[in-house]
Short mmCIF file of C-alpha atoms in Angstrom, two decimals:
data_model
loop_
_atom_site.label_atom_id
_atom_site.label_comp_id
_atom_site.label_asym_id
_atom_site.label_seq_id
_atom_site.Cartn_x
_atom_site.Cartn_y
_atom_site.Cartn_z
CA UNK A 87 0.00 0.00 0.00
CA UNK A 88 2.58 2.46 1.14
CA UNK A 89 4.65 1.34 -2.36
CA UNK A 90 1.53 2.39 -4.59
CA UNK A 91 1.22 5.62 -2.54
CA UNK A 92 4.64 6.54 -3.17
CA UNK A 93 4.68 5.60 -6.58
CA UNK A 94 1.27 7.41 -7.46
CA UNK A 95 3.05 10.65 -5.83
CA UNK A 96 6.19 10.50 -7.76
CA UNK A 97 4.26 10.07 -11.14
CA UNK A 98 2.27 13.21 -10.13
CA UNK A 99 5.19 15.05 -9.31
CA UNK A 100 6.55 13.83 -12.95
CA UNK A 101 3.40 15.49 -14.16
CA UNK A 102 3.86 19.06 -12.50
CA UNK A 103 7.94 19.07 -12.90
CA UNK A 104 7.26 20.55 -16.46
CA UNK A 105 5.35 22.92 -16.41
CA UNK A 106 6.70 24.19 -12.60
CA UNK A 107 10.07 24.20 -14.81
CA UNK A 108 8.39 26.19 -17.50
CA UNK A 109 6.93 28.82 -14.97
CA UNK A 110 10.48 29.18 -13.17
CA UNK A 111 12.13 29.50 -16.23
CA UNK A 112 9.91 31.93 -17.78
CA UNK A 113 10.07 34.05 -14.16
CA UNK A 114 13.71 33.68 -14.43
CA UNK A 115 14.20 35.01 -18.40
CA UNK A 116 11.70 37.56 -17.25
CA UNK A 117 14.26 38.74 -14.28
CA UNK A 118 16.69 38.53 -16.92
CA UNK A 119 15.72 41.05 -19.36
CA UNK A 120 14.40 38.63 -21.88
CA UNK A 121 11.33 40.98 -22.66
CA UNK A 122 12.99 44.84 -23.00
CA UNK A 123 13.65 44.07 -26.68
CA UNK A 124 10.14 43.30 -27.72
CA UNK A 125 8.69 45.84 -25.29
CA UNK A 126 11.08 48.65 -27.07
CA UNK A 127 10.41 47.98 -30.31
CA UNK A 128 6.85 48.25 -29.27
CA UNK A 129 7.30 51.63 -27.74
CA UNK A 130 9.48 52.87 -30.58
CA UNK A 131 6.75 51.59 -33.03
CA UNK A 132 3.72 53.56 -31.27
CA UNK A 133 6.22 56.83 -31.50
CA UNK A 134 6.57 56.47 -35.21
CA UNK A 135 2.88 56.35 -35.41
CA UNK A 136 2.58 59.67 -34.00
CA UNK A 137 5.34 60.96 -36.03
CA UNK A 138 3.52 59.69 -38.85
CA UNK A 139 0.02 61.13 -37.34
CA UNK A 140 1.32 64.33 -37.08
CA UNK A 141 2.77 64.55 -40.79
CA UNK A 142 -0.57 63.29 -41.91
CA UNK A 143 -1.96 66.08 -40.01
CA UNK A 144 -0.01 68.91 -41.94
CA UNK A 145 -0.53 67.19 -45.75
CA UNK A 146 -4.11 67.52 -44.53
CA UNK A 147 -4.16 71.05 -44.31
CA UNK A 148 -1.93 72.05 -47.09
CA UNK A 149 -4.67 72.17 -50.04
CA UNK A 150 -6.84 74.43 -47.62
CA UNK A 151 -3.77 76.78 -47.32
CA UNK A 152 -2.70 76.70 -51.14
CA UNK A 153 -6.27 77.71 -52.31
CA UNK A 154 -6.11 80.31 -49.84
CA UNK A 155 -3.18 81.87 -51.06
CA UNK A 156 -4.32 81.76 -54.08
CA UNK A 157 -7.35 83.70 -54.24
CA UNK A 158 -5.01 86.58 -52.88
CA UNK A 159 -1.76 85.60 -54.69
CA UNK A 160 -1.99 83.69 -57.86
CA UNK A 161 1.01 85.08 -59.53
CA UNK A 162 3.09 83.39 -57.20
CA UNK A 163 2.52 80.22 -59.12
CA UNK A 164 5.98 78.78 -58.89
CA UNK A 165 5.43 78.88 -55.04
CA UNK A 166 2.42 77.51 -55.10
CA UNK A 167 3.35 74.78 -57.53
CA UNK A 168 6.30 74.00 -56.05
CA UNK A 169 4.19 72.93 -52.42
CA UNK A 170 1.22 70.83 -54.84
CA UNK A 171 4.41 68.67 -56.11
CA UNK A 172 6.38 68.57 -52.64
CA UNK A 173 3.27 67.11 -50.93
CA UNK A 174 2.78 65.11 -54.29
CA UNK A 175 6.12 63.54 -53.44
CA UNK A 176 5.80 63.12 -49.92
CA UNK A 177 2.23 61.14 -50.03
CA UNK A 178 3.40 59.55 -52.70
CA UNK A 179 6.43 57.64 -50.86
CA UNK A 180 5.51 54.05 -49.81
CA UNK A 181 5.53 53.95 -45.49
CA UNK A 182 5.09 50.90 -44.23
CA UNK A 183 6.36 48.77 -41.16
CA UNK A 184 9.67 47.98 -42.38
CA UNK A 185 10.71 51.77 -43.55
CA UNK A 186 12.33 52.33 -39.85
CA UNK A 187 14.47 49.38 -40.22
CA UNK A 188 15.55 49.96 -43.61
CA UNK A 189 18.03 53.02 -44.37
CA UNK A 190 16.82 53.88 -48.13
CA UNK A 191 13.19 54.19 -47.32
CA UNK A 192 13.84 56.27 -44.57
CA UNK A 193 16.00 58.70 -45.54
CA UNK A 194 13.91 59.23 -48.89
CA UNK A 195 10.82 59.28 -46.51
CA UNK A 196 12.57 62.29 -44.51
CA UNK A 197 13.79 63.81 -47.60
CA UNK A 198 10.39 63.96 -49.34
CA UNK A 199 8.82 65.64 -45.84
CA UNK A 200 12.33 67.73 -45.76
CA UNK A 201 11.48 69.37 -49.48
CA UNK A 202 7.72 69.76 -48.41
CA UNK A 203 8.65 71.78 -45.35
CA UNK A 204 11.19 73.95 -46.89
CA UNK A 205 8.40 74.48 -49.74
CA UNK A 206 5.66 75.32 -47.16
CA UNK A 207 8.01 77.90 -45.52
CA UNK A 208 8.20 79.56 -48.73
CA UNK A 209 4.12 80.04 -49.34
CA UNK A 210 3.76 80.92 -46.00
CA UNK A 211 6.43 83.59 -46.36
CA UNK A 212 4.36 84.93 -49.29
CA UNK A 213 2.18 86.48 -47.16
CA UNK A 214 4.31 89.44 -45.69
CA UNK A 215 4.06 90.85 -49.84
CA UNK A 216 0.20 90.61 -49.33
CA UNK A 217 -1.23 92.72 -46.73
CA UNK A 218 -5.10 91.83 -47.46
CA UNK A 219 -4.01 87.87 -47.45
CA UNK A 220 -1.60 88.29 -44.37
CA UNK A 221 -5.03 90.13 -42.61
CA UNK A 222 -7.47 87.14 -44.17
CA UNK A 223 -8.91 85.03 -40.91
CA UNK A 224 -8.87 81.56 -42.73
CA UNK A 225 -5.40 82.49 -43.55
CA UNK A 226 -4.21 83.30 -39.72
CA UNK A 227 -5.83 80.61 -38.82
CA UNK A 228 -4.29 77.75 -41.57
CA UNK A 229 -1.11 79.24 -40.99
CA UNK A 230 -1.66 78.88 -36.70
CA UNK A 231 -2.50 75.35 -37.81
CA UNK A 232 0.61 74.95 -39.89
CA UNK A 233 2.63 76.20 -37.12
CA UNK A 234 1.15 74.35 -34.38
CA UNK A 235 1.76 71.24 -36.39
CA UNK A 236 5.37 71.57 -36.87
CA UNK A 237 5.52 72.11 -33.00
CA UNK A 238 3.89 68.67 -32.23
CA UNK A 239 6.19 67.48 -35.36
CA UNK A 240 8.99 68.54 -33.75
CA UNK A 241 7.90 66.74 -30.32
CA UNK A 242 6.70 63.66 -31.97
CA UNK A 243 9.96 62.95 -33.63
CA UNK A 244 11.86 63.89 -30.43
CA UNK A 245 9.91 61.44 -28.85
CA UNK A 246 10.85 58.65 -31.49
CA UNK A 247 14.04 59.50 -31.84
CA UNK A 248 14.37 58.51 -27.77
CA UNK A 249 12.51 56.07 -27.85
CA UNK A 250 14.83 54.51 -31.07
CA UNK A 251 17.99 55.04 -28.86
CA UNK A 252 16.51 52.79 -26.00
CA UNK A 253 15.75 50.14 -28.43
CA UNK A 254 18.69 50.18 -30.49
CA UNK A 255 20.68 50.55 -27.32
CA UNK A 256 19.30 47.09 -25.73
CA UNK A 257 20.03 45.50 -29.11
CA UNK A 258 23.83 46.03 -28.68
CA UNK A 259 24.86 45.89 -24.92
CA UNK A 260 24.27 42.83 -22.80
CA UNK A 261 21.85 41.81 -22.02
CA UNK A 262 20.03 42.66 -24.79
CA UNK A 263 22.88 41.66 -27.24
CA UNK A 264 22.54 37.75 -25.94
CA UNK A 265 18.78 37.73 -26.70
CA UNK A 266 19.05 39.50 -29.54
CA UNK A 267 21.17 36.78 -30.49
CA UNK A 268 19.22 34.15 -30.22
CA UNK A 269 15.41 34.84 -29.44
CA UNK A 270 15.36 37.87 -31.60
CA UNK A 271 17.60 37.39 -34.14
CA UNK A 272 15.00 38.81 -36.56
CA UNK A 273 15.08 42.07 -34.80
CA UNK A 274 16.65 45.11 -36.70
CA UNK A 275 18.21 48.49 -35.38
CA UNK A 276 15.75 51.38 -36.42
CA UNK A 277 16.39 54.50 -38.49
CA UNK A 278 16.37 57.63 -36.76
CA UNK A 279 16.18 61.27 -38.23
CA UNK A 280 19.31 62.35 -38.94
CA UNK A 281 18.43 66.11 -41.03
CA UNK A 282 18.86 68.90 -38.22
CA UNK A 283 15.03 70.36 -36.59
CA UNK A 284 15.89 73.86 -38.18
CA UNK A 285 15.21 71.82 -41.42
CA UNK A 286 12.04 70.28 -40.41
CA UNK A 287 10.04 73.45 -39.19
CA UNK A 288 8.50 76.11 -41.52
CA UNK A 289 10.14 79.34 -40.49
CA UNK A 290 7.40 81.37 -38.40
CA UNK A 291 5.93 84.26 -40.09
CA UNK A 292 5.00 87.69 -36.90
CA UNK A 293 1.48 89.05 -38.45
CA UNK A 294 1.97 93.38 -37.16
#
């Protein structure tokens, strides 16, 4: 009797060994480290959303602000072409998930949004030869818009950029590097910005 007790015992215990193993071993890798990588990439990919968000946002209110102009400025055609094609461009480049891990998408994704801010800085400037548009409300009020965007540009890709380092930074240094090795081997740096903020913000136009 005391045999079949002890035996019945040690074949339960040979049931719970594995997965008690499994749930020290996963508390273990957890003390470890073994999910910063994932959790980084996560965060970085949530901050290139809002980058992305807030570029959205100013496309969106370009064709409002180029009609505007228009009706009080139509001879300055280049200027105004020149922002139609520079958004053209920028919509026009293919973002997807793998543009922050691969350095010729990026850089002609910030290129493309580099040429549409220096082109929007131009029509905005415009205004100081046009006294009726520079006193138009829709105008002050696009071009508050415009400006306000640029400022949550500006913070969103601070924000990225950060959050990039971090992940980048767990890839390389232990103990990030050893899991990176061989749980996330798939796992690829990300691109950051590398074209100076003066570039990315549409100089700001004083209304007397």
């Amino acid at each position: 009797m005391i045999t079949a007790l002890k035996s019945t015992a040690l074949q339960q215990f040979a049931r719970l060994r594995a997965p008690l193993f499994a749930a020290f071993a996963g508390l273990m890798l957890a003390g470890c480290g073994i999910n910063v990588i994932p959790t980084e990439e996560e965060r970085a990919k949530a901050a290139w959303s809002e980058v992305m968000n807030q570029y959205q946002r100013r496309s969106d209110l370009i064709p409002n602000l180029v009609e505007t102009v228009k009706g009080y400025a139509a001879q300055e055609k280049d200027v105004l072409t020149s922002v139609i094609e520079a958004r053209a461009k920028a919509t026009s480049i293919r973002v997807d998930a793998s543009t922050v891990t691969d350095p010729a998408q990026f850089k002609q994704f910030q290129d493309a949004q580099a040429g549409l801010s220096s082109a929007l800085g131009r029509l905005i400037a415009v205004s100081e030869a046009y006294p009726d548009l520079k006193s138009n409300q829709n105008f002050l009020a696009l071009q508050s818009q415009i400006e306000g965007t640029e400022n949550r540009i500006a913070v969103a890709r601070r924000d990225y950029i950060e959050a990039v380092r971090v992940y980048n930074t767990e890839l390389k240094t232990f103990p990030g590097l050893l899991w990176a090795s061989t749980f996330y081997r798939g796992y690829r740096p990300m691109e950051t910005f590398t074209i100076s903020e003066q570039q990315m913000q549409v100089p700001k136009v004083k209304f007397n």
